[in-house]
Short mmCIF file of C-alpha atoms in Angstrom, two decimals:
data_model
loop_
_atom_site.label_atom_id
_atom_site.label_comp_id
_atom_site.label_asym_id
_atom_site.label_seq_id
_atom_site.Cartn_x
_atom_site.Cartn_y
_atom_site.Cartn_z
CA LEU A 1 42.05 -26.22 -23.58
CA PRO A 2 40.10 -22.92 -23.71
CA THR A 3 41.70 -20.15 -21.67
CA GLY A 4 38.88 -17.55 -21.79
CA GLU A 5 37.00 -16.46 -18.68
CA VAL A 6 34.13 -18.76 -17.67
CA ARG A 7 31.26 -16.72 -16.22
CA GLU A 8 28.55 -18.27 -14.05
CA ILE A 9 26.54 -15.01 -14.04
CA ASN A 10 25.70 -13.03 -17.16
CA LYS A 11 25.44 -9.25 -17.22
CA GLY A 12 24.25 -6.99 -20.01
CA LEU A 13 20.96 -6.46 -21.80
CA TYR A 14 18.03 -8.11 -19.99
CA ALA A 15 14.25 -8.51 -19.93
CA LYS A 16 12.26 -8.85 -16.70
CA ALA A 17 8.68 -9.78 -15.76
CA ASN A 18 7.15 -8.83 -12.37
CA VAL A 19 4.03 -10.22 -10.68
CA GLY A 20 2.82 -9.04 -7.29
CA GLY A 21 0.53 -6.73 -5.39
CA GLY A 22 0.08 -3.06 -4.70
CA LEU A 23 -1.66 -0.84 -2.17
CA TYR A 24 -2.24 2.83 -1.48
CA LEU A 25 -0.97 4.48 1.68
CA ALA A 26 -2.50 7.98 1.91
CA ARG A 27 -5.72 9.53 0.59
CA PHE A 28 -6.87 6.34 -1.20
CA ARG A 29 -6.23 4.09 1.82
CA GLY A 30 -9.47 2.43 2.91
CA PHE A 31 -11.26 3.56 -0.25
CA VAL A 32 -9.20 1.51 -2.74
CA ASN A 33 -8.42 -2.11 -1.86
CA PRO A 34 -4.99 -3.72 -2.32
CA GLY A 35 -4.76 -5.20 -5.80
CA THR A 36 -2.49 -6.81 -8.35
CA SER A 37 0.58 -5.37 -10.05
CA LEU A 38 2.07 -6.68 -13.29
CA GLY A 39 5.25 -5.35 -14.86
CA LEU A 40 7.48 -5.75 -17.90
CA SER A 41 10.95 -4.21 -18.09
CA LEU A 42 13.92 -3.90 -20.39
CA GLY A 43 17.29 -2.88 -19.02
CA LYS A 44 21.05 -3.08 -19.34
CA ASP A 45 23.89 -3.39 -16.83
CA PHE A 46 26.43 -0.60 -17.37
CA LEU A 47 28.61 -1.39 -14.32
CA ASP A 48 29.81 -4.95 -13.75
CA ARG A 49 32.26 -5.59 -10.92
CA GLU A 50 32.82 -8.52 -8.60
CA THR A 51 30.83 -7.09 -5.67
CA GLN A 52 28.67 -4.41 -7.29
CA SER A 53 26.74 -3.55 -10.42
CA ALA A 54 24.49 -0.82 -11.79
CA ALA A 55 21.86 -0.84 -14.50
CA TRP A 56 19.34 1.36 -16.25
CA GLU A 57 15.83 0.05 -16.74
CA VAL A 58 12.62 1.13 -18.49
CA SER A 59 9.40 -0.44 -17.18
CA PHE A 60 5.67 -0.65 -17.74
CA PHE A 61 3.39 -1.54 -14.81
CA GLN A 62 -0.32 -2.21 -14.71
CA GLY A 63 -2.24 -2.02 -11.43
CA ILE A 64 -5.78 -3.36 -10.90
CA HIS A 65 -7.75 -2.45 -7.76
CA ASN A 66 -11.32 -2.72 -6.52
CA GLY A 67 -12.57 0.43 -4.83
CA CYS A 68 -15.49 1.87 -2.94
CA HIS A 69 -18.49 2.84 -5.10
CA TYR A 70 -18.60 6.53 -6.00
CA GLU A 71 -22.02 6.98 -4.36
CA TYR A 72 -20.75 5.59 -1.04
CA GLN A 73 -17.65 7.82 -1.14
CA VAL A 74 -19.59 11.08 -1.13
CA ARG A 75 -21.85 9.88 1.72
CA GLY A 76 -18.99 8.60 3.90
CA GLU A 77 -20.23 5.01 3.74
CA CYS A 78 -17.09 3.16 2.65
CA SER A 79 -16.35 0.25 4.98
CA GLY A 80 -12.58 0.89 4.94
CA ARG A 81 -12.95 4.38 6.45
CA PRO A 82 -16.52 4.74 7.73
CA GLY A 83 -17.77 8.26 8.33
CA GLU A 84 -15.13 9.84 6.08
CA GLN A 85 -15.87 11.28 2.67
CA GLY A 86 -13.85 9.51 0.00
CA PRO A 87 -11.33 11.09 -2.38
CA LEU A 88 -14.03 11.12 -5.11
CA LEU A 89 -12.60 8.75 -7.67
CA GLN A 90 -14.58 6.49 -9.95
CA GLY A 91 -14.38 3.46 -7.64
CA ASP A 92 -12.43 0.59 -9.17
CA LEU A 93 -9.03 1.64 -10.51
CA ARG A 94 -6.79 0.54 -13.32
CA THR A 95 -3.44 2.29 -13.58
CA TYR A 96 -0.73 2.27 -16.24
CA THR A 97 2.71 3.47 -15.21
CA PHE A 98 5.76 4.07 -17.41
CA VAL A 99 9.03 4.66 -15.55
CA ALA A 100 12.78 4.82 -16.12
CA THR A 101 15.01 3.84 -13.22
CA VAL A 102 18.65 3.40 -12.23
CA ASP A 103 19.48 0.41 -10.03
CA TYR A 104 22.60 -0.11 -7.91
CA ALA A 105 23.33 -3.55 -6.44
CA TYR A 106 25.83 -4.90 -3.91
CA TYR A 107 26.75 -8.61 -3.81
CA PRO A 108 27.70 -10.06 -0.41
CA ASN A 109 28.33 -13.33 -2.24
CA ARG A 110 28.57 -14.50 -5.82
CA ARG A 111 24.90 -15.19 -6.50
CA PHE A 112 22.95 -12.98 -4.11
CA GLY A 113 22.51 -9.23 -4.60
CA ILE A 114 20.92 -6.45 -2.54
CA SER A 115 19.85 -3.45 -4.60
CA PHE A 116 18.21 -0.05 -4.46
CA ARG A 117 16.66 1.77 -7.37
CA VAL A 118 15.20 5.20 -8.01
CA GLY A 119 13.45 6.75 -10.98
CA GLY A 120 10.47 8.55 -12.39
CA GLY A 121 7.92 8.62 -15.13
CA VAL A 122 4.21 9.03 -15.68
CA LEU A 123 1.06 7.34 -14.33
CA LEU A 124 -2.29 7.13 -16.10
CA SER A 125 -5.62 6.10 -14.55
CA PRO A 126 -8.21 6.17 -17.35
CA LEU A 127 -11.96 6.13 -16.83
CA LEU A 128 -13.52 2.66 -16.70
CA MET A 129 -16.96 4.02 -17.60
CA ASP A 130 -18.45 6.05 -20.42
CA GLU A 131 -17.12 9.61 -20.23
CA THR A 132 -20.50 11.24 -20.80
CA ALA A 133 -22.13 9.11 -18.11
CA TYR A 134 -19.27 9.91 -15.74
CA LYS A 135 -19.71 13.65 -16.22
CA ASP A 136 -23.51 13.63 -16.08
CA GLU A 137 -24.30 10.94 -13.50
CA VAL A 138 -21.22 11.07 -11.26
CA ILE A 139 -19.74 14.59 -11.30
CA ASN A 140 -22.83 16.71 -12.05
CA ASP A 141 -25.37 14.57 -10.16
CA THR A 142 -23.88 12.43 -7.36
CA TRP A 143 -20.95 14.76 -6.57
CA ALA A 144 -22.73 18.03 -7.42
CA GLY A 145 -21.28 20.93 -5.46
CA VAL A 146 -18.64 18.78 -3.75
CA GLN A 147 -15.83 18.65 -6.31
CA PRO A 148 -16.60 19.68 -9.88
CA ASP A 149 -13.75 17.89 -11.65
CA PRO A 150 -11.58 15.42 -9.65
CA PRO A 151 -8.02 15.31 -11.05
CA TYR A 152 -7.45 11.54 -11.00
CA HIS A 153 -8.74 10.42 -14.39
CA ASN A 154 -8.46 13.46 -16.65
CA SER A 155 -4.68 13.82 -17.09
CA PRO A 156 -1.33 12.01 -16.75
CA HIS A 157 0.38 12.21 -13.35
CA PRO A 158 4.16 12.63 -12.96
CA VAL A 159 5.42 9.86 -10.67
CA ILE A 160 8.59 9.21 -8.71
CA MET A 161 9.52 5.84 -7.25
CA GLY A 162 12.27 3.98 -5.46
CA GLY A 163 12.98 1.13 -3.12
CA PRO A 164 15.08 -1.92 -2.23
CA GLY A 165 15.27 -5.23 -4.01
CA PHE A 166 16.87 -8.65 -3.81
CA GLU A 167 18.18 -10.85 -6.61
CA TYR A 168 19.40 -14.43 -6.81
CA TYR A 169 21.30 -15.68 -9.84
CA THR A 170 20.41 -19.28 -10.58
CA LYS A 171 22.82 -21.89 -11.90
CA LEU A 172 21.19 -21.35 -15.30
CA SER A 173 23.56 -18.49 -16.07
CA HIS A 174 21.09 -16.37 -18.05
CA PHE A 175 18.28 -16.54 -15.47
CA SER A 176 17.81 -14.81 -12.13
CA VAL A 177 14.86 -14.34 -9.77
CA GLY A 178 14.21 -11.63 -7.23
CA LEU A 179 11.93 -9.30 -5.33
CA ASP A 180 11.25 -5.60 -5.94
CA THR A 181 9.74 -3.29 -3.32
CA ASP A 182 8.82 0.09 -4.79
CA VAL A 183 7.31 3.09 -3.03
CA PHE A 184 5.82 5.56 -5.52
CA TYR A 185 4.15 8.94 -5.42
CA GLY A 186 1.94 10.23 -8.22
CA ILE A 187 1.42 14.00 -8.19
CA ASP A 188 -2.32 14.77 -7.80
CA PHE A 189 -2.84 11.03 -7.28
CA ASP A 190 -1.55 9.20 -4.20
CA LEU A 191 1.32 7.56 -2.34
CA GLY A 192 1.51 3.80 -2.86
CA MET A 193 3.68 0.71 -2.74
CA ASN A 194 4.18 -2.32 -4.98
CA ILE A 195 5.80 -5.59 -3.86
CA SER A 196 6.47 -8.09 -6.63
CA GLY A 197 8.56 -11.10 -7.47
CA TYR A 198 10.30 -11.30 -10.82
CA MET A 199 12.13 -13.50 -13.25
CA LYS A 200 14.88 -11.96 -15.35
CA TYR A 201 16.63 -13.21 -18.46
CA THR A 202 19.97 -11.68 -19.46
CA PHE A 203 20.79 -12.10 -23.13
#
């Protein structure tokens, strides 16, 4: 009979896919609607003990949000925050975020883990319209004299993030499912939060 250790839960190199939603909590609140968040990650457990583990992870997230039209923002006519001038962004947003994180997890029982992760990276929010039209029709015409060059779409934004998570290891030893809750802050962008479910496969 084999005498080697039989493991119900695999640890090591893994791939993870997240699907969920995101929202903004500060200057964009009321001007940018809650939207969808999609993520892909690659990571590896470097601590594997009976009641705790730790892993590094590199991730790519895409956020898609509908927002208040740029003409309404400057006139204070956005329904989410009526009477207030908007942050002067293009309207609808698409964001691309690249982050590296470290995750620590505690296991109150064999299959269920409670974790917290923290990390940082960079966030991009490219223009969704022609750049010339944006400069001529939006900045120089609609927003003339208000803000000559808003910082949101013209450069990368350093971002920090962190938050709790939960993971359940299924009886298929390579697969687990879970929930990530991440609060993030992009410098010269905004404070936001993503909540997403995930499926993870450990090789």
